[in-house]
PDB file of C-alpha atoms in Angstrom:
ATOM      1  CA  MET A   1     161.529  13.514 160.059  1.00  0.00           C
ATOM      2  CA  SER A   2     161.834  12.076 163.690  1.00  0.00           C
ATOM      3  CA  TRP A   3     162.022  14.106 166.900  1.00  0.00           C
ATOM      4  CA  ARG A   4     166.011  13.354 166.768  1.00  0.00           C
ATOM      5  CA  SER A   5     166.324  15.188 163.721  1.00  0.00           C
ATOM      6  CA  CYS A   6     165.708  18.291 165.465  1.00  0.00           C
ATOM      7  CA  PRO A   7     168.505  19.103 167.336  1.00  0.00           C
ATOM      8  CA  PRO A   8     168.802  22.131 169.645  1.00  0.00           C
ATOM      9  CA  ARG A   9     170.139  25.410 167.914  1.00  0.00           C
ATOM     10  CA  GLY A  10     173.368  26.541 168.638  1.00  0.00           C
ATOM     11  CA  ALA A  11     174.273  30.054 170.103  1.00  0.00           C
ATOM     12  CA  GLU A  12     173.857  31.801 166.706  1.00  0.00           C
ATOM     13  CA  GLY A  13     170.680  32.217 165.906  1.00  0.00           C
ATOM     14  CA  ALA A  14     169.006  30.546 168.841  1.00  0.00           C
ATOM     15  CA  VAL A  15     165.238  29.756 169.208  1.00  0.00           C
ATOM     16  CA  ARG A  16     163.538  29.763 172.248  1.00  0.00           C
ATOM     17  CA  PRO A  17     163.143  25.939 173.423  1.00  0.00           C
ATOM     18  CA  ALA A  18     159.345  26.184 173.345  1.00  0.00           C
ATOM     19  CA  THR A  19     159.094  27.517 169.915  1.00  0.00           C
ATOM     20  CA  HIS A  20     161.787  25.124 168.470  1.00  0.00           C
ATOM     21  CA  THR A  21     159.956  22.214 169.895  1.00  0.00           C
ATOM     22  CA  MET A  22     156.606  23.197 168.264  1.00  0.00           C
ATOM     23  CA  ARG A  23     158.460  23.518 165.220  1.00  0.00           C
ATOM     24  CA  CYS A  24     159.809  19.899 165.439  1.00  0.00           C
ATOM     25  CA  ALA A  25     156.446  18.744 166.315  1.00  0.00           C
ATOM     26  CA  ALA A  26     154.516  20.237 163.237  1.00  0.00           C
ATOM     27  CA  ALA A  27     157.253  19.030 161.035  1.00  0.00           C
ATOM     28  CA  HIS A  28     156.864  15.545 162.862  1.00  0.00           C
ATOM     29  CA  GLY A  29     152.921  15.519 162.150  1.00  0.00           C
ATOM     30  CA  ALA A  30     153.079  16.604 158.471  1.00  0.00           C
ATOM     31  CA  ARG A  31     154.511  13.112 157.498  1.00  0.00           C
ATOM     32  CA  PRO A  32     151.328  11.310 158.288  1.00  0.00           C
ATOM     33  CA  GLN A  33     149.142  14.098 156.624  1.00  0.00           C
ATOM     34  CA  ALA A  34     151.402  13.760 153.480  1.00  0.00           C
ATOM     35  CA  ALA A  35     150.936   9.895 153.491  1.00  0.00           C
ATOM     36  CA  SER A  36     146.966  10.517 153.870  1.00  0.00           C
ATOM     37  CA  ARG A  37     147.394  12.467 150.668  1.00  0.00           C
ATOM     38  CA  ARG A  38     149.149  10.222 148.909  1.00  0.00           C
ATOM     39  CA  THR A  39     147.177   7.359 149.951  1.00  0.00           C
ATOM     40  CA  LEU A  40     143.983   9.045 148.945  1.00  0.00           C
ATOM     41  CA  ARG A  41     145.568   9.896 145.403  1.00  0.00           C
ATOM     42  CA  LEU A  42     146.426   6.709 144.564  1.00  0.00           C
ATOM     43  CA  LEU A  43     142.946   5.263 145.837  1.00  0.00           C
ATOM     44  CA  ALA A  44     141.195   7.803 143.511  1.00  0.00           C
ATOM     45  CA  GLY A  45     143.319   7.075 140.486  1.00  0.00           C
ATOM     46  CA  LEU A  46     142.906   3.492 140.879  1.00  0.00           C
ATOM     47  CA  ALA A  47     138.886   3.819 141.482  1.00  0.00           C
ATOM     48  CA  VAL A  48     138.432   5.968 138.311  1.00  0.00           C
ATOM     49  CA  TRP A  49     141.016   3.736 136.199  1.00  0.00           C
ATOM     50  CA  LEU A  50     139.044   0.381 137.185  1.00  0.00           C
ATOM     51  CA  SER A  51     135.523   2.608 136.498  1.00  0.00           C
ATOM     52  CA  LEU A  52     136.801   3.227 132.959  1.00  0.00           C
ATOM     53  CA  GLY A  53     137.673  -0.373 132.317  1.00  0.00           C
ATOM     54  CA  LEU A  54     134.088  -1.553 133.109  1.00  0.00           C
ATOM     55  CA  PRO A  55     132.512  -3.034 130.265  1.00  0.00           C
ATOM     56  CA  ALA A  56     129.328  -0.999 130.516  1.00  0.00           C
ATOM     57  CA  THR A  57     131.210   2.360 130.960  1.00  0.00           C
ATOM     58  CA  ARG A  58     133.592   1.528 127.997  1.00  0.00           C
ATOM     59  CA  HIS A  59     130.925   0.820 125.792  1.00  0.00           C
ATOM     60  CA  TRP A  60     129.014   4.105 126.630  1.00  0.00           C
ATOM     61  CA  LEU A  61     132.310   6.554 126.345  1.00  0.00           C
ATOM     62  CA  GLU A  62     133.527   4.417 123.116  1.00  0.00           C
ATOM     63  CA  ALA A  63     130.232   4.364 121.140  1.00  0.00           C
ATOM     64  CA  ASP A  64     130.612   8.337 120.776  1.00  0.00           C
ATOM     65  CA  MET A  65     133.923   9.807 119.345  1.00  0.00           C
ATOM     66  CA  SER A  66     133.549  12.923 121.492  1.00  0.00           C
ATOM     67  CA  LEU A  67     133.216  11.344 124.384  1.00  0.00           C
ATOM     68  CA  HIS A  68     135.929   8.773 123.745  1.00  0.00           C
ATOM     69  CA  MET A  69     138.531  11.481 122.939  1.00  0.00           C
ATOM     70  CA  LEU A  70     137.300  14.290 125.305  1.00  0.00           C
ATOM     71  CA  VAL A  71     136.195  12.274 128.118  1.00  0.00           C
ATOM     72  CA  GLN A  72     137.669   8.678 128.362  1.00  0.00           C
ATOM     73  CA  LEU A  73     141.353   9.644 127.272  1.00  0.00           C
ATOM     74  CA  PRO A  74     141.833  12.642 129.711  1.00  0.00           C
ATOM     75  CA  LEU A  75     140.302  10.566 132.618  1.00  0.00           C
ATOM     76  CA  LEU A  76     143.105   8.116 132.015  1.00  0.00           C
ATOM     77  CA  ALA A  77     145.598  10.328 131.849  1.00  0.00           C
ATOM     78  CA  TRP A  78     144.332  11.974 135.079  1.00  0.00           C
ATOM     79  CA  THR A  79     144.567   8.557 136.883  1.00  0.00           C
ATOM     80  CA  GLY A  80     148.259   8.457 135.817  1.00  0.00           C
ATOM     81  CA  TRP A  81     148.649  11.911 137.304  1.00  0.00           C
ATOM     82  CA  GLN A  82     147.283  10.872 140.531  1.00  0.00           C
ATOM     83  CA  LEU A  83     149.697   7.859 140.216  1.00  0.00           C
ATOM     84  CA  GLY A  84     152.406  10.044 139.996  1.00  0.00           C
ATOM     85  CA  ARG A  85     151.583  12.422 142.917  1.00  0.00           C
ATOM     86  CA  ALA A  86     151.517   9.449 145.387  1.00  0.00           C
ATOM     87  CA  LEU A  87     154.642   8.311 144.803  1.00  0.00           C
ATOM     88  CA  PRO A  88     157.012   8.665 147.770  1.00  0.00           C
ATOM     89  CA  ALA A  89     159.222  11.320 147.741  1.00  0.00           C
ATOM     90  CA  PRO A  90     162.487   9.171 147.770  1.00  0.00           C
ATOM     91  CA  LEU A  91     161.133   7.292 144.737  1.00  0.00           C
ATOM     92  CA  ALA A  92     160.644  10.429 142.814  1.00  0.00           C
ATOM     93  CA  ARG A  93     164.145  11.774 143.927  1.00  0.00           C
ATOM     94  CA  ARG A  94     165.416   8.604 142.288  1.00  0.00           C
ATOM     95  CA  LEU A  95     163.615   9.015 139.184  1.00  0.00           C
ATOM     96  CA  ALA A  96     164.583  12.618 139.062  1.00  0.00           C
ATOM     97  CA  PRO A  97     168.207  11.969 137.393  1.00  0.00           C
ATOM     98  CA  TRP A  98     166.808  10.383 134.589  1.00  0.00           C
ATOM     99  CA  ASN A  99     164.329  13.143 133.887  1.00  0.00           C
ATOM    100  CA  LEU A 100     166.412  16.474 133.930  1.00  0.00           C
ATOM    101  CA  GLN A 101     164.334  19.471 134.192  1.00  0.00           C
ATOM    102  CA  GLY A 102     161.270  17.699 133.354  1.00  0.00           C
ATOM    103  CA  ILE A 103     162.202  17.495 129.733  1.00  0.00           C
ATOM    104  CA  SER A 104     162.440  13.566 129.079  1.00  0.00           C
ATOM    105  CA  GLY A 105     159.037  13.014 131.075  1.00  0.00           C
ATOM    106  CA  LEU A 106     157.163  15.853 129.203  1.00  0.00           C
ATOM    107  CA  LEU A 107     158.805  14.802 125.784  1.00  0.00           C
ATOM    108  CA  LEU A 108     157.346  11.126 126.006  1.00  0.00           C
ATOM    109  CA  ALA A 109     154.123  12.526 127.506  1.00  0.00           C
ATOM    110  CA  SER A 110     153.546  14.935 124.152  1.00  0.00           C
ATOM    111  CA  LEU A 111     154.450  11.788 121.823  1.00  0.00           C
ATOM    112  CA  VAL A 112     151.865   9.668 123.625  1.00  0.00           C
ATOM    113  CA  MET A 113     149.176  12.210 123.216  1.00  0.00           C
ATOM    114  CA  ALA A 114     149.694  12.867 119.680  1.00  0.00           C
ATOM    115  CA  PHE A 115     149.711   9.354 119.163  1.00  0.00           C
ATOM    116  CA  TRP A 116     146.367   8.696 120.656  1.00  0.00           C
ATOM    117  CA  MET A 117     144.882  11.761 118.849  1.00  0.00           C
ATOM    118  CA  LEU A 118     145.311   9.879 115.457  1.00  0.00           C
ATOM    119  CA  PRO A 119     142.156   8.379 113.852  1.00  0.00           C
ATOM    120  CA  ILE A 120     143.924   4.977 113.247  1.00  0.00           C
ATOM    121  CA  ALA A 121     144.644   5.196 117.266  1.00  0.00           C
ATOM    122  CA  LEU A 122     140.974   5.256 118.153  1.00  0.00           C
ATOM    123  CA  ASP A 123     140.135   2.883 115.254  1.00  0.00           C
ATOM    124  CA  ALA A 124     142.498   0.478 116.936  1.00  0.00           C
ATOM    125  CA  ALA A 125     141.459   0.893 120.283  1.00  0.00           C
ATOM    126  CA  THR A 126     137.635   0.328 119.917  1.00  0.00           C
ATOM    127  CA  GLU A 127     138.394  -2.781 117.352  1.00  0.00           C
ATOM    128  CA  ALA A 128     141.287  -4.729 118.878  1.00  0.00           C
ATOM    129  CA  PRO A 129     141.651  -5.728 122.668  1.00  0.00           C
ATOM    130  CA  SER A 130     145.144  -5.435 122.393  1.00  0.00           C
ATOM    131  CA  ALA A 131     144.983  -1.982 121.277  1.00  0.00           C
ATOM    132  CA  ALA A 132     142.243  -1.214 124.003  1.00  0.00           C
ATOM    133  CA  LEU A 133     144.660  -2.586 126.706  1.00  0.00           C
ATOM    134  CA  ALA A 134     147.819  -0.773 125.341  1.00  0.00           C
ATOM    135  CA  LYS A 135     145.610   2.585 125.587  1.00  0.00           C
ATOM    136  CA  PHE A 136     144.464   1.862 129.080  1.00  0.00           C
ATOM    137  CA  LEU A 137     147.952   1.201 130.156  1.00  0.00           C
ATOM    138  CA  SER A 138     149.951   4.054 128.159  1.00  0.00           C
ATOM    139  CA  LEU A 139     147.912   6.958 128.975  1.00  0.00           C
ATOM    140  CA  PRO A 140     148.072   6.584 132.683  1.00  0.00           C
ATOM    141  CA  LEU A 141     151.976   5.233 132.851  1.00  0.00           C
ATOM    142  CA  LEU A 142     153.316   7.444 129.713  1.00  0.00           C
ATOM    143  CA  LEU A 143     151.228  10.224 129.653  1.00  0.00           C
ATOM    144  CA  GLY A 144     149.820  11.157 133.290  1.00  0.00           C
ATOM    145  CA  LEU A 145     152.610   9.579 135.492  1.00  0.00           C
ATOM    146  CA  PRO A 146     155.600  11.318 133.623  1.00  0.00           C
ATOM    147  CA  CYS A 147     153.511  14.606 133.565  1.00  0.00           C
ATOM    148  CA  ALA A 148     153.125  14.420 137.400  1.00  0.00           C
ATOM    149  CA  LEU A 149     156.948  13.870 138.035  1.00  0.00           C
ATOM    150  CA  SER A 150     157.990  16.280 135.383  1.00  0.00           C
ATOM    151  CA  TRP A 151     156.132  19.388 136.439  1.00  0.00           C
ATOM    152  CA  PRO A 152     157.690  20.212 139.515  1.00  0.00           C
ATOM    153  CA  LEU A 153     161.246  19.711 137.856  1.00  0.00           C
ATOM    154  CA  ALA A 154     160.286  21.788 134.494  1.00  0.00           C
ATOM    155  CA  GLY A 155     161.162  25.498 134.370  1.00  0.00           C
ATOM    156  CA  PHE A 156     159.172  28.253 132.839  1.00  0.00           C
ATOM    157  CA  VAL A 157     160.325  27.633 129.150  1.00  0.00           C
ATOM    158  CA  THR A 158     159.936  23.943 129.436  1.00  0.00           C
ATOM    159  CA  ARG A 159     156.422  24.494 130.822  1.00  0.00           C
ATOM    160  CA  GLY A 160     155.665  26.598 128.001  1.00  0.00           C
ATOM    161  CA  VAL A 161     157.165  24.613 125.043  1.00  0.00           C
ATOM    162  CA  PHE A 162     154.746  21.798 126.287  1.00  0.00           C
ATOM    163  CA  LEU A 163     151.708  23.875 127.026  1.00  0.00           C
ATOM    164  CA  VAL A 164     152.162  25.547 123.066  1.00  0.00           C
ATOM    165  CA  GLU A 165     152.687  22.318 121.708  1.00  0.00           C
ATOM    166  CA  LEU A 166     149.481  21.022 123.647  1.00  0.00           C
ATOM    167  CA  ILE A 167     147.262  23.530 122.233  1.00  0.00           C
ATOM    168  CA  ALA A 168     148.932  23.267 118.875  1.00  0.00           C
ATOM    169  CA  THR A 169     147.951  19.737 118.975  1.00  0.00           C
ATOM    170  CA  LEU A 170     144.267  20.172 119.911  1.00  0.00           C
ATOM    171  CA  PHE A 171     144.193  22.851 117.351  1.00  0.00           C
ATOM    172  CA  ARG A 172     145.685  20.547 114.558  1.00  0.00           C
ATOM    173  CA  SER A 173     143.382  17.799 115.457  1.00  0.00           C
ATOM    174  CA  GLY A 174     140.491  19.669 115.934  1.00  0.00           C
ATOM    175  CA  TRP A 175     140.743  21.470 112.109  1.00  0.00           C
ATOM    176  CA  LEU A 176     141.438  17.914 110.915  1.00  0.00           C
ATOM    177  CA  TYR A 177     138.544  16.632 112.290  1.00  0.00           C
ATOM    178  CA  LEU A 178     136.159  19.696 111.417  1.00  0.00           C
ATOM    179  CA  ALA A 179     137.381  20.298 107.937  1.00  0.00           C
ATOM    180  CA  SER A 180     137.965  16.740 106.500  1.00  0.00           C
ATOM    181  CA  PRO A 181     134.990  15.839 103.864  1.00  0.00           C
ATOM    182  CA  VAL A 182     135.609  12.399 104.475  1.00  0.00           C
ATOM    183  CA  ARG A 183     135.448  10.043 107.716  1.00  0.00           C
ATOM    184  CA  LEU A 184     138.921   9.761 109.019  1.00  0.00           C
ATOM    185  CA  CYS A 185     137.948   7.099 111.697  1.00  0.00           C
ATOM    186  CA  THR A 186     135.957   3.838 110.402  1.00  0.00           C
ATOM    187  CA  SER A 187     134.173   3.331 113.571  1.00  0.00           C
ATOM    188  CA  TYR A 188     132.667   6.716 113.988  1.00  0.00           C
ATOM    189  CA  LEU A 189     130.172   8.721 111.171  1.00  0.00           C
ATOM    190  CA  LEU A 190     131.037  11.952 109.751  1.00  0.00           C
ATOM    191  CA  ASP A 191     128.955  14.172 112.152  1.00  0.00           C
ATOM    192  CA  ALA A 192     130.511  12.622 115.070  1.00  0.00           C
ATOM    193  CA  GLN A 193     133.780  13.246 113.551  1.00  0.00           C
ATOM    194  CA  GLN A 194     133.098  17.070 113.350  1.00  0.00           C
ATOM    195  CA  SER A 195     131.500  17.261 116.602  1.00  0.00           C
ATOM    196  CA  THR A 196     134.980  15.872 118.238  1.00  0.00           C
ATOM    197  CA  GLY A 197     136.822  18.562 116.000  1.00  0.00           C
ATOM    198  CA  ALA A 198     134.893  21.448 117.182  1.00  0.00           C
ATOM    199  CA  GLY A 199     135.308  19.930 121.037  1.00  0.00           C
ATOM    200  CA  LEU A 200     138.822  19.981 120.295  1.00  0.00           C
ATOM    201  CA  LEU A 201     139.078  23.530 119.171  1.00  0.00           C
ATOM    202  CA  VAL A 202     136.984  24.459 122.142  1.00  0.00           C
ATOM    203  CA  ALA A 203     139.502  22.857 124.556  1.00  0.00           C
ATOM    204  CA  GLY A 204     142.588  24.196 122.670  1.00  0.00           C
ATOM    205  CA  GLY A 205     140.795  27.664 123.186  1.00  0.00           C
ATOM    206  CA  LEU A 206     140.190  26.900 127.056  1.00  0.00           C
ATOM    207  CA  VAL A 207     143.661  25.931 127.382  1.00  0.00           C
ATOM    208  CA  LEU A 208     144.976  28.886 125.636  1.00  0.00           C
ATOM    209  CA  ALA A 209     142.772  31.341 127.486  1.00  0.00           C
ATOM    210  CA  LEU A 210     143.905  29.751 130.855  1.00  0.00           C
ATOM    211  CA  LEU A 211     147.334  30.124 129.952  1.00  0.00           C
ATOM    212  CA  VAL A 212     147.112  33.703 128.783  1.00  0.00           C
ATOM    213  CA  LEU A 213     145.154  34.449 131.929  1.00  0.00           C
ATOM    214  CA  ARG A 214     147.883  32.824 134.095  1.00  0.00           C
ATOM    215  CA  LEU A 215     150.568  34.993 132.297  1.00  0.00           C
ATOM    216  CA  LEU A 216     148.625  38.436 133.162  1.00  0.00           C
ATOM    217  CA  VAL A 217     147.397  37.330 136.513  1.00  0.00           C
ATOM    218  CA  GLY A 218     150.927  36.354 137.527  1.00  0.00           C
ATOM    219  CA  PRO A 219     152.982  39.488 137.298  1.00  0.00           C
ATOM    220  CA  LEU A 220     150.021  41.704 138.361  1.00  0.00           C
ATOM    221  CA  ARG A 221     149.734  39.648 141.781  1.00  0.00           C
ATOM    222  CA  LYS A 222     153.437  39.964 142.138  1.00  0.00           C
ATOM    223  CA  THR A 223     153.382  43.511 141.745  1.00  0.00           C
ATOM    224  CA  ALA A 224     150.367  44.115 143.983  1.00  0.00           C
ATOM    225  CA  ASP A 225     152.616  42.180 146.767  1.00  0.00           C
ATOM    226  CA  SER A 226     155.625  44.070 146.110  1.00  0.00           C
ATOM    227  CA  ASP A 227     153.306  47.321 146.614  1.00  0.00           C
ATOM    228  CA  ARG A 228     151.903  45.789 149.799  1.00  0.00           C
ATOM    229  CA  ARG A 229     155.044  45.036 151.110  1.00  0.00           C
ATOM    230  CA  ALA A 230     156.329  48.458 150.138  1.00  0.00           C
ATOM    231  CA  ASP A 231     153.901  50.284 152.052  1.00  0.00           C
ATOM    232  CA  PRO A 232     154.930  51.897 155.268  1.00  0.00           C
ATOM    233  CA  ALA A 233     151.441  51.273 156.950  1.00  0.00           C
ATOM    234  CA  HIS A 234     151.630  47.254 156.025  1.00  0.00           C
ATOM    235  CA  ARG A 235     155.210  47.431 157.416  1.00  0.00           C
ATOM    236  CA  GLU A 236     154.145  48.925 160.490  1.00  0.00           C
ATOM    237  CA  SER A 237     151.013  46.536 160.884  1.00  0.00           C
TER     238      SER A 237
END
């Protein structure tokens, strides 16, 4: 928004020139701040992505199944989320028609998330360089990035379905890894597999608790705001 995009108001709802000028100045100054935030998000995402790709970091995280699934995979998805938040608004608006109400993006993210929680996918990522490259590209670009672009477009129902599927996937995978009496991943021992299963169950419980807390606190906060607005003493102040 430039200074010319803030024309003076007409007679109806006229605003004093000084107030109108201050609003235009605030809107004009918000653009560099938004650009700076986008740049910081992009740099943060790239820095974490490059750090995860270092041989020493990869070896350390992929040597333990719990670190591989509960640390490395979410961090790779987080880098894509930062990339999505860093996209310029005009580009995000051009992509929006292909992602009606965020459904397409969240569906794609759910499929990619489910794939990389399979034992065969973890084994391939630790043994084949091509699979490792696919992991480092697909999790940011096909999971984190679509989530960042889709979440603002999604409504209450779409978000709820995605979160319920996320919780169900964590519980299913956690129970599978924890209860299986045999090794499902040839790259990891049985005790590491069981520890990962327990960690997935804990992660699913935490997401469920946060979702329930959000559903409970939201209506309470709205009720408190409504009561405060209806209070005569508040209106007089």
